[in-house]
Protein backbone atom coordinates (compact mmCIF):
# COMPACT_ATOMS: atom_id res chain seq x y z
CA UNK A 1 0.00 0.00 0.00
CA UNK A 2 1.20 3.52 -0.78
CA UNK A 3 0.71 6.88 0.88
CA UNK A 4 -1.23 9.85 -0.49
CA UNK A 5 -0.77 13.52 0.34
CA UNK A 6 -3.77 14.42 2.47
CA UNK A 7 -2.89 17.96 3.51
CA UNK A 8 -0.22 20.60 3.03
CA UNK A 9 0.66 22.81 5.99
CA UNK A 10 1.80 26.35 5.25
CA UNK A 11 3.14 28.69 7.93
CA UNK A 12 1.37 32.05 7.72
CA UNK A 13 1.73 35.42 9.36
CA UNK A 14 -1.99 35.97 8.65
CA UNK A 15 -3.81 32.62 8.29
CA UNK A 16 -7.17 34.31 7.62
CA UNK A 17 -5.77 36.27 4.68
CA UNK A 18 -4.01 33.27 3.15
CA UNK A 19 -7.03 31.02 3.70
CA UNK A 20 -9.21 33.55 1.86
CA UNK A 21 -6.69 33.83 -1.00
CA UNK A 22 -6.17 30.10 -1.50
CA UNK A 23 -9.90 29.38 -1.09
CA UNK A 24 -10.58 31.73 -4.01
CA UNK A 25 -7.72 30.32 -6.09
CA UNK A 26 -8.72 26.68 -5.59
CA UNK A 27 -12.48 26.92 -5.05
CA UNK A 28 -11.98 25.60 -1.51
CA UNK A 29 -14.03 26.30 1.60
CA UNK A 30 -13.08 26.57 5.25
CA UNK A 31 -13.27 23.14 6.87
CA UNK A 32 -12.28 24.06 10.38
CA UNK A 33 -10.23 26.09 12.83
CA UNK A 34 -7.97 24.94 15.61
CA UNK A 35 -7.37 26.58 18.98
CA UNK A 36 -3.87 27.58 17.84
CA UNK A 37 -5.34 29.71 15.03
CA UNK A 38 -4.75 27.22 12.22
CA UNK A 39 -7.36 27.21 9.45
CA UNK A 40 -7.98 24.17 7.24
CA UNK A 41 -9.46 24.68 3.79
CA UNK A 42 -10.41 22.05 1.24
CA UNK A 43 -12.75 20.97 -1.52
CA UNK A 44 -16.37 21.76 -0.62
CA UNK A 45 -17.71 18.34 -1.57
CA UNK A 46 -14.97 16.15 -0.11
CA UNK A 47 -13.16 17.90 2.73
CA UNK A 48 -10.30 16.12 4.43
CA UNK A 49 -9.43 12.73 2.97
CA UNK A 50 -10.70 13.45 -0.55
CA UNK A 51 -8.64 13.09 -3.70
CA UNK A 52 -7.30 16.65 -3.42
CA UNK A 53 -5.19 17.59 -0.41
CA UNK A 54 -6.47 20.16 2.02
CA UNK A 55 -4.38 23.17 3.04
CA UNK A 56 -3.73 24.04 6.67
CA UNK A 57 -2.67 27.65 7.20
CA UNK A 58 -0.80 27.63 10.48
CA UNK A 59 0.06 30.84 12.35
CA UNK A 60 3.76 31.57 12.61
CA UNK A 61 5.81 34.64 13.37
CA UNK A 62 9.04 33.01 12.17
CA UNK A 63 10.58 35.01 9.34
CA UNK A 64 11.00 33.21 6.05
CA UNK A 65 14.58 32.88 4.93
CA UNK A 66 15.44 32.15 1.31
CA UNK A 67 13.53 30.46 -1.47
CA UNK A 68 10.90 27.88 -0.58
CA UNK A 69 12.07 24.31 -1.03
CA UNK A 70 8.55 23.21 -1.99
CA UNK A 71 5.99 25.13 -3.97
CA UNK A 72 2.49 24.58 -5.28
CA UNK A 73 1.68 24.28 -9.00
CA UNK A 74 -1.84 25.12 -10.15
CA UNK A 75 -3.57 24.63 -13.49
CA UNK A 76 -6.60 26.42 -14.89
CA UNK A 77 -9.78 24.33 -14.99
CA UNK A 78 -12.42 26.44 -16.73
CA UNK A 79 -10.47 29.03 -18.75
CA UNK A 80 -7.18 29.41 -20.57
CA UNK A 81 -3.92 30.27 -18.85
CA UNK A 82 -4.04 33.98 -19.78
CA UNK A 83 -7.53 34.42 -18.31
CA UNK A 84 -6.53 32.50 -15.17
CA UNK A 85 -3.42 34.65 -14.78
CA UNK A 86 -5.60 37.77 -14.85
CA UNK A 87 -7.90 36.24 -12.20
CA UNK A 88 -5.00 35.29 -9.91
CA UNK A 89 -3.44 38.75 -10.20
CA UNK A 90 -6.80 40.32 -9.35
CA UNK A 91 -6.97 38.10 -6.24
CA UNK A 92 -3.63 39.46 -5.03
CA UNK A 93 -0.99 37.19 -6.58
CA UNK A 94 2.18 38.96 -7.71
CA UNK A 95 4.62 37.94 -10.46
CA UNK A 96 8.04 36.95 -9.09
CA UNK A 97 11.40 36.26 -10.66
CA UNK A 98 13.14 33.10 -9.52
CA UNK A 99 15.51 32.99 -12.47
CA UNK A 100 13.14 32.27 -15.34
CA UNK A 101 14.48 32.71 -18.87
CA UNK A 102 11.26 34.15 -20.28
CA UNK A 103 10.67 31.16 -22.54
CA UNK A 104 8.74 29.09 -19.98
CA UNK A 105 5.12 28.19 -20.63
CA UNK A 106 4.24 28.77 -16.95
CA UNK A 107 4.08 31.84 -14.73
CA UNK A 108 5.81 32.12 -11.36
CA UNK A 109 3.66 34.02 -8.87
CA UNK A 110 3.61 34.67 -5.15
CA UNK A 111 0.63 34.60 -2.79
CA UNK A 112 -0.03 37.59 -0.48
CA UNK A 113 2.71 36.41 1.92
CA UNK A 114 5.31 35.86 -0.80
CA UNK A 115 5.04 32.06 -1.10
CA UNK A 116 5.95 31.16 -4.68
CA UNK A 117 3.63 29.06 -6.81
CA UNK A 118 3.42 28.35 -10.52
CA UNK A 119 0.48 28.69 -12.90
CA UNK A 120 0.97 25.95 -15.45
CA UNK A 121 -0.31 26.00 -19.04
CA UNK A 122 -2.44 22.85 -19.32
CA UNK A 123 -6.14 23.16 -18.53
CA UNK A 124 -7.37 20.37 -16.25
CA UNK A 125 -10.90 19.08 -15.94
GROMACS .gro file of N, CA, C and O in nm, residues 11-15 17-18 64 110-115:
model
   56
   11UNK      N    1   0.303   2.768   0.688
   11UNK     CA    2   0.314   2.869   0.793
   11UNK      C    3   0.267   3.002   0.737
   11UNK      O    4   0.296   3.036   0.622
   12UNK      N    5   0.194   3.079   0.819
   12UNK     CA    6   0.137   3.205   0.772
   12UNK      C    7   0.141   3.310   0.881
   12UNK      O    8   0.108   3.282   0.996
   13UNK      N    9   0.181   3.430   0.843
   13UNK     CA   10   0.173   3.542   0.936
   13UNK      C   11   0.027   3.579   0.960
   13UNK      O   12  -0.011   3.619   1.070
   14UNK      N   13  -0.056   3.564   0.857
   14UNK     CA   14  -0.199   3.597   0.865
   14UNK      C   15  -0.280   3.483   0.803
   14UNK      O   16  -0.313   3.487   0.684
   15UNK      N   17  -0.309   3.377   0.883
   15UNK     CA   18  -0.381   3.262   0.829
   15UNK      C   19  -0.515   3.297   0.764
   15UNK      O   20  -0.552   3.237   0.663
   17UNK      N   21  -0.600   3.569   0.601
   17UNK     CA   22  -0.577   3.627   0.468
   17UNK      C   23  -0.535   3.520   0.367
   17UNK      O   24  -0.585   3.516   0.255
   18UNK      N   25  -0.444   3.432   0.408
   18UNK     CA   26  -0.401   3.327   0.315
   18UNK      C   27  -0.512   3.225   0.289
   18UNK      O   28  -0.526   3.177   0.178
   64UNK      N   29   1.059   3.413   0.711
   64UNK     CA   30   1.100   3.321   0.605
   64UNK      C   31   1.239   3.360   0.560
   64UNK      O   32   1.269   3.477   0.541
  110UNK      N   33   0.352   3.479  -0.660
  110UNK     CA   34   0.361   3.467  -0.515
  110UNK      C   35   0.226   3.501  -0.455
  110UNK      O   36   0.155   3.589  -0.506
  111UNK      N   37   0.188   3.429  -0.349
  111UNK     CA   38   0.063   3.460  -0.279
  111UNK      C   39   0.084   3.586  -0.195
  111UNK      O   40   0.194   3.644  -0.196
  112UNK      N   41  -0.017   3.633  -0.124
  112UNK     CA   42  -0.003   3.759  -0.048
  112UNK      C   43   0.109   3.761   0.056
  112UNK      O   44   0.150   3.867   0.100
  113UNK      N   45   0.160   3.644   0.096
  113UNK     CA   46   0.271   3.641   0.192
  113UNK      C   47   0.404   3.609   0.125
  113UNK      O   48   0.504   3.585   0.191
  114UNK      N   49   0.406   3.607  -0.008
  114UNK     CA   50   0.531   3.586  -0.080
  114UNK      C   51   0.568   3.442  -0.108
  114UNK      O   52   0.678   3.414  -0.156
  115UNK      N   53   0.478   3.348  -0.081
  115UNK     CA   54   0.504   3.206  -0.110
  115UNK      C   55   0.490   3.183  -0.260
  115UNK      O   56   0.383   3.208  -0.318
   0.00000   0.00000   0.00000
